[in-house]
Tab-separated table of C-alpha atoms and ligand atoms in Angstrom:
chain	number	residue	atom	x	y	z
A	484	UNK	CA	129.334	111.174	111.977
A	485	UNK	CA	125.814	112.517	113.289
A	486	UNK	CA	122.918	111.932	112.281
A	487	UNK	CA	121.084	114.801	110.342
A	488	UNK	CA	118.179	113.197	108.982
A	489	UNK	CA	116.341	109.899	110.021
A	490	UNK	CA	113.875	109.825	107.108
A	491	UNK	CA	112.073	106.939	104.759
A	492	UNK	CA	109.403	106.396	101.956
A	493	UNK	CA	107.301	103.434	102.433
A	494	UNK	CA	107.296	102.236	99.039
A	495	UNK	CA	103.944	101.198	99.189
A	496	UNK	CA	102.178	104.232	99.976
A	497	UNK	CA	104.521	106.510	99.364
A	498	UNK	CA	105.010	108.643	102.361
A	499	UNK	CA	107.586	110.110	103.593
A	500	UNK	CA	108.084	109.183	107.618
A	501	UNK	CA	110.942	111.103	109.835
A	502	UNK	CA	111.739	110.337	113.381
A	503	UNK	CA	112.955	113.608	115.041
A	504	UNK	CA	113.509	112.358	118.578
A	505	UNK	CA	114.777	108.946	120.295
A	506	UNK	CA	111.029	108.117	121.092
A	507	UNK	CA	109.616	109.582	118.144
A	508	UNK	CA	108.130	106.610	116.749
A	509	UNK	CA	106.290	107.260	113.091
A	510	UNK	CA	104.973	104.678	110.845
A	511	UNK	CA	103.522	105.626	106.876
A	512	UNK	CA	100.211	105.690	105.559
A	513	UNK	CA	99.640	102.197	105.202
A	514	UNK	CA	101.542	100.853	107.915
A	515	UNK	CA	104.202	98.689	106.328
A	516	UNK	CA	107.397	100.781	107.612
A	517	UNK	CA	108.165	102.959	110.650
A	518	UNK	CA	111.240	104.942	112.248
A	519	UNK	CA	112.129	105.564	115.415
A	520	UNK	CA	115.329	106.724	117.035
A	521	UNK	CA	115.628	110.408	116.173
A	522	UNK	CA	119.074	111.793	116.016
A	523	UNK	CA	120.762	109.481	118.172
A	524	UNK	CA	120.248	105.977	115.988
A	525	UNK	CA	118.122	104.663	113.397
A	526	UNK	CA	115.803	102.068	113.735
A	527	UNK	CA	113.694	100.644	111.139
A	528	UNK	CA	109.999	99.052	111.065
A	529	UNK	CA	109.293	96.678	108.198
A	530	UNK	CA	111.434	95.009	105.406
A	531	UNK	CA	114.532	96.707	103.468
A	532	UNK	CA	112.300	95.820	100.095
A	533	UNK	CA	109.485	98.167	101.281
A	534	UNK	CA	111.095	101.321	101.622
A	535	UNK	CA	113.546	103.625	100.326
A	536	UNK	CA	116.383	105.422	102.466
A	537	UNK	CA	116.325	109.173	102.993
A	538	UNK	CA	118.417	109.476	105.710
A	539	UNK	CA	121.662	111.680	105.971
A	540	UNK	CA	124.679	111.626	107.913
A	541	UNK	CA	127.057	114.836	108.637
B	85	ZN	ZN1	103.322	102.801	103.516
């Protein structure tokens, strides 16, 4: 399994964050979630509750 997509929406604001490289560290709108790890892992900033997956796996 790879990773295809490392993607979430901060359920707070709304936007849409994606992490396209291992140090690409990107946080939403109002700061309450993040991603980081690109295509190699997916690492998560903030509480399951606040956003909503939009990753994908191939
Ligand atoms: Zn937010």
């Amino acid at each position: 399994m790879k990773i295809i997509r490392n993607a979430i929406r901060c359920k707070h604001c709304h936007n849409e964050v994606s992490s396209e490289d291992k140090n690409d560290f990107r946080i939403c709108k109002c700061g309450k979630v993040g991603v980081d790890g690109g295509y190699d892992y997916l690492r998560r900033i903030g509480s399951l509750d606040d956003y909503e997956e939009l990753s994908e796996w191939k």
